[in-house]
């Protein structure tokens, strides 16, 4: 009697595990969650079964967290970051659009990072690559107020995907939706802040022998002499026509970030160092030691879109030991 009932329990337990496995495999709803973040701002959380996760705020379509399967944070966000629109968030992955830095008449880095984006619940073109990952599509269209400062209608779609092995993909498409035949021109960057254990032991690889514009010397053009870039003081350079892959070695952690990109030929490398850090209200005095920005960008040759035309850019971040 006892034996047979425990056997029954075992059987139903097996069924239970079998069905739970089915539910876990086929239910994607638990992998994408929209919730409240800091100051009640909406954020989307993407989770993978192997433990990795991504958080993206609708404010700015701003990725503020990317964690690996061990729960380690891979992006830097300042302990003094302010989550209070229209202040941009210090850290993570701000979007610079339609203007990088002060290369135009708009506020620094444009306005996309200061706007509330929306979630597209009916995303187009869900390919098998995307289907294997967990993703969310975010959309930005100009408001009437935006059109007063930048008189161009556009649709900016960014698909944020957390891949099956924890890679983070940002696939952007920007379309000129002007009806009156006007073209527009923009510059762009994913201003990624990577978390590092000690800036003194960081090497950025893939930019050796390339030309760059030195933002600390009025964008004077120069050529990088070394193979690997090390940072020992304030650093702010736009490397031009860079390869599709750049890597960042964190010697102390024995970890390498791999940046792969398409449609984004330039790469900005930035660290404010000590003196500049002291002038930034939303950045801790010592935090320059624990971050480096390596930004996939289109800066030197601005992108022009005719009405109906679309531009695509893609950034993929991964790590290897
Ligand atoms: C979706 O696919 C269509 C047709 O191939 C293409 O024109 C469009 O640019 C794609 N949209 C996105 C957001 O990738
Ligand atoms: C970073 O590395 C440098 C050089 O090895 C060392 O002098 C410094 O103490 C380290 N800083 C921290 C915060 O570990």
XYZ file of C-alpha atoms and ligand atoms in Angstrom:
349
model
C 0.000 0.000 0.000
C 2.670 2.457 1.096
C 4.953 1.323 -1.704
C 2.260 1.750 -4.345
C 1.213 5.235 -3.185
C 4.798 6.487 -3.051
C 5.162 5.051 -6.510
C 2.127 7.089 -7.540
C 3.646 10.193 -5.966
C 6.858 9.532 -7.864
C 4.896 9.199 -11.076
C 2.958 12.396 -10.557
C 6.196 14.131 -9.556
C 7.720 13.014 -12.829
C 4.731 14.397 -14.673
C 4.998 17.608 -12.716
C 8.695 18.032 -13.587
C 7.982 17.118 -17.201
C 5.198 19.701 -17.461
C 7.159 22.395 -15.618
C 10.008 21.851 -18.066
C 7.577 22.317 -20.939
C 6.188 25.478 -19.396
C 9.671 26.906 -18.770
C 10.743 26.143 -22.313
C 7.748 27.594 -24.060
C 6.757 30.468 -21.821
C 8.740 33.520 -22.904
C 6.598 35.913 -20.872
C 8.624 35.315 -17.711
C 11.846 36.183 -19.542
C 10.699 39.724 -20.377
C 9.300 41.807 -17.554
C 8.287 45.453 -17.428
C 8.599 46.892 -13.969
C 9.339 50.081 -12.028
C 12.951 51.089 -11.584
C 14.560 53.952 -9.669
C 12.208 56.919 -9.055
C 9.328 54.883 -10.485
C 10.741 55.027 -14.034
C 9.678 52.080 -16.203
C 12.322 49.522 -17.040
C 12.360 46.285 -18.999
C 14.202 43.287 -17.586
C 15.408 40.512 -19.904
C 16.525 37.233 -18.357
C 18.144 34.124 -19.769
C 17.837 30.644 -18.294
C 21.629 30.449 -17.704
C 21.332 33.394 -15.297
C 22.353 36.431 -17.329
C 20.193 39.539 -17.383
C 19.750 42.984 -18.926
C 17.863 46.036 -17.705
C 16.816 48.864 -19.996
C 14.961 52.013 -18.973
C 12.294 53.359 -21.313
C 13.739 56.752 -20.403
C 16.417 57.069 -23.096
C 16.160 53.379 -24.130
C 19.042 53.346 -21.716
C 20.615 49.982 -20.826
C 21.658 50.272 -17.166
C 22.603 46.683 -16.367
C 24.113 43.699 -18.141
C 24.950 40.746 -15.926
C 26.671 37.492 -16.821
C 25.521 34.019 -15.739
C 27.406 34.430 -12.422
C 25.439 37.579 -11.628
C 28.438 39.895 -12.111
C 27.651 43.384 -13.427
C 29.534 44.115 -16.647
C 28.497 47.748 -17.154
C 29.497 50.726 -15.040
C 26.787 52.987 -13.617
C 27.922 55.762 -11.296
C 26.888 55.492 -7.645
C 25.906 59.161 -8.093
C 23.876 58.638 -11.281
C 20.675 60.687 -11.318
C 17.517 58.983 -12.566
C 15.494 62.135 -12.968
C 14.408 63.288 -16.455
C 15.581 65.310 -18.321
C 18.956 64.581 -16.687
C 20.758 61.839 -18.654
C 21.763 58.725 -16.690
C 25.508 58.526 -15.954
C 26.676 55.094 -17.015
C 25.302 52.026 -18.776
C 24.708 52.591 -22.491
C 23.385 56.072 -23.349
C 22.341 56.663 -26.959
C 23.771 59.744 -28.667
C 21.329 60.753 -31.429
C 20.827 62.754 -33.630
C 24.038 64.482 -32.588
C 27.250 63.218 -31.031
C 28.815 65.569 -28.448
C 28.594 69.224 -29.544
C 28.864 68.548 -33.301
C 25.738 70.561 -34.068
C 23.234 72.992 -32.628
C 21.455 70.564 -30.275
C 22.287 69.860 -26.645
C 25.336 67.636 -26.163
C 24.707 64.086 -27.471
C 21.274 64.982 -28.906
C 17.916 64.265 -27.307
C 17.215 60.512 -27.739
C 18.712 59.794 -24.302
C 16.351 62.295 -22.653
C 13.106 61.030 -24.159
C 10.630 58.438 -23.028
C 10.634 55.572 -25.535
C 7.782 53.110 -25.966
C 7.696 49.317 -26.135
C 6.514 47.829 -29.440
C 4.404 44.821 -28.511
C 4.112 43.795 -32.154
C 7.706 43.740 -33.344
C 8.381 43.082 -37.048
C 11.060 40.790 -38.517
C 11.561 38.337 -35.683
C 14.335 36.241 -37.185
C 15.591 32.928 -35.784
C 18.637 34.679 -34.309
C 16.359 36.931 -32.320
C 13.937 34.113 -31.522
C 16.715 32.213 -29.693
C 17.292 35.205 -27.496
C 15.075 37.276 -25.249
C 14.360 40.682 -26.692
C 12.376 43.894 -26.539
C 11.781 46.473 -29.282
C 11.848 50.118 -28.187
C 10.570 52.955 -30.345
C 11.181 56.689 -30.504
C 9.297 59.153 -32.712
C 9.644 62.932 -32.442
C 7.019 64.926 -30.562
C 5.841 68.338 -31.790
C 8.283 69.849 -29.252
C 11.144 67.791 -30.717
C 10.241 68.950 -34.230
C 10.787 72.554 -33.090
C 14.421 71.845 -32.212
C 15.106 69.260 -34.955
C 12.532 69.566 -37.756
C 12.701 66.004 -39.076
C 10.240 63.156 -38.745
C 11.848 59.818 -38.021
C 11.213 56.445 -36.476
C 14.004 54.997 -34.370
C 13.634 51.344 -33.448
C 16.123 49.656 -31.168
C 15.913 45.936 -30.532
C 17.658 44.937 -27.306
C 18.428 41.206 -27.306
C 19.985 39.057 -24.614
C 21.374 36.058 -26.478
C 21.303 32.444 -25.254
C 24.894 32.689 -23.961
C 24.473 36.116 -22.396
C 25.627 38.335 -25.288
C 23.949 41.748 -25.455
C 22.840 42.971 -28.895
C 21.562 46.440 -29.759
C 20.144 46.559 -33.282
C 19.079 50.027 -34.360
C 17.121 51.108 -37.382
C 16.415 54.768 -38.044
C 13.995 55.696 -40.793
C 13.326 59.070 -42.375
C 9.516 59.320 -42.288
C 9.315 62.930 -43.550
C 6.478 63.356 -46.018
C 7.783 66.597 -47.527
C 10.857 65.242 -49.305
C 13.431 66.567 -46.827
C 16.570 64.629 -46.070
C 18.268 64.680 -42.694
C 21.756 64.055 -41.399
C 22.831 62.709 -38.030
C 25.759 61.463 -35.988
C 25.381 58.583 -33.558
C 26.998 56.666 -30.704
C 26.307 53.899 -28.217
C 28.193 55.530 -25.326
C 28.958 52.238 -23.508
C 30.500 52.425 -20.010
C 32.289 49.132 -19.273
C 32.981 48.129 -15.694
C 36.669 47.348 -15.074
C 38.505 46.325 -11.909
C 41.375 48.829 -12.305
C 41.869 51.233 -15.224
C 45.663 50.872 -14.782
C 45.390 47.277 -15.983
C 43.133 47.879 -18.979
C 44.158 47.498 -22.619
C 41.929 48.439 -25.543
C 42.861 46.384 -28.596
C 42.005 46.735 -32.261
C 42.682 50.468 -32.657
C 46.465 50.401 -33.132
C 47.955 52.447 -36.019
C 44.585 54.089 -36.707
C 43.914 57.793 -37.130
C 41.973 59.537 -34.404
C 40.581 62.940 -33.524
C 41.764 64.116 -30.132
C 38.850 65.775 -28.342
C 41.300 67.161 -25.774
C 43.150 69.050 -28.551
C 40.300 70.629 -30.551
C 39.789 67.400 -32.505
C 43.299 67.545 -33.939
C 43.983 64.531 -36.144
C 46.762 62.164 -35.109
C 47.804 58.549 -35.603
C 47.886 55.994 -32.811
C 51.405 54.657 -32.444
C 50.894 51.647 -30.196
C 48.998 48.417 -30.740
C 47.134 48.298 -27.444
C 45.830 51.469 -25.853
C 46.472 52.032 -22.162
C 45.003 54.956 -20.249
C 47.093 56.922 -17.751
C 45.409 60.352 -17.792
C 42.298 62.039 -19.170
C 41.506 60.374 -22.502
C 38.973 61.357 -25.156
C 39.616 60.214 -28.710
C 37.481 59.382 -31.721
C 39.222 56.564 -33.620
C 38.271 56.573 -37.296
C 37.363 53.743 -39.672
C 37.863 51.122 -37.009
C 37.551 47.347 -37.500
C 34.274 45.557 -36.746
C 35.822 44.077 -33.585
C 37.480 45.851 -30.653
C 38.381 44.199 -27.362
C 38.966 45.485 -23.856
C 41.249 43.424 -21.645
C 40.765 43.729 -17.883
C 44.044 42.207 -16.688
C 43.148 42.045 -13.009
C 39.860 40.216 -13.675
C 41.406 38.219 -16.539
C 38.331 39.144 -18.541
C 37.989 40.475 -22.067
C 35.019 42.385 -23.379
C 34.451 41.945 -27.090
C 32.741 44.756 -28.973
C 31.436 43.787 -32.417
C 29.725 46.348 -34.583
C 28.212 47.009 -37.990
C 27.365 50.348 -39.551
C 29.296 52.120 -36.797
C 32.761 52.796 -38.243
C 34.165 55.045 -35.508
C 35.046 54.258 -31.900
C 35.341 56.722 -29.043
C 37.553 55.841 -26.095
C 36.916 57.967 -23.001
C 37.977 58.231 -19.399
C 37.591 61.544 -17.518
C 40.406 60.782 -15.042
C 40.730 62.490 -11.678
C 40.427 66.247 -12.306
C 37.523 66.030 -14.773
C 35.734 63.510 -12.528
C 35.751 66.105 -9.729
C 33.833 68.542 -11.957
C 31.021 66.044 -12.667
C 28.241 66.161 -10.077
C 26.867 62.741 -11.038
C 30.193 60.885 -11.008
C 32.137 59.766 -7.923
C 35.662 61.166 -7.415
C 37.348 57.755 -7.577
C 35.060 56.112 -10.110
C 37.286 56.849 -13.115
C 39.390 53.886 -11.914
C 36.550 51.463 -12.454
C 35.234 52.374 -15.898
C 36.192 52.903 -19.501
C 33.930 54.043 -22.316
C 34.419 52.372 -25.677
C 31.706 53.720 -27.937
C 30.604 52.313 -31.282
C 29.801 55.403 -33.330
C 29.238 57.137 -36.654
C 30.844 60.551 -36.226
C 33.383 61.520 -38.887
C 31.023 60.844 -41.790
C 27.506 61.867 -40.724
C 24.694 59.675 -42.055
C 22.196 61.184 -44.472
C 18.757 59.669 -45.073
C 16.345 60.592 -47.828
C 12.615 60.269 -47.102
C 11.754 56.570 -46.839
C 15.396 55.578 -46.382
C 16.554 53.581 -43.404
C 19.896 53.242 -41.630
C 20.880 50.199 -39.628
C 23.528 49.863 -36.963
C 24.371 46.953 -34.749
C 26.365 46.510 -31.572
C 27.095 43.159 -29.958
C 28.829 42.884 -26.591
C 30.201 39.652 -25.198
C 32.902 38.529 -22.784
C 35.546 35.870 -22.824
C 38.002 34.775 -20.172
C 11.984 44.343 -41.752
O 12.079 43.713 -43.003
C 11.762 44.542 -44.094
C 11.742 43.707 -45.340
O 12.910 42.911 -45.453
C 12.799 45.674 -44.161
O 12.482 46.563 -45.198
C 12.799 46.434 -42.845
O 13.853 47.350 -42.854
C 12.973 45.495 -41.653
N 12.787 46.245 -40.421
C 13.615 46.141 -39.392
C 13.224 46.961 -38.200
O 14.604 45.476 -39.379
C 45.515 49.714 -9.768
O 46.726 49.280 -10.319
C 47.818 50.154 -10.007
C 49.031 49.685 -10.805
O 49.226 48.308 -10.681
C 48.048 50.162 -8.499
O 49.105 51.048 -8.198
C 46.771 50.634 -7.823
O 46.921 50.538 -6.424
C 45.576 49.797 -8.256
N 44.378 50.404 -7.742
C 43.402 49.741 -7.165
C 42.227 50.530 -6.732
O 43.453 48.532 -7.009
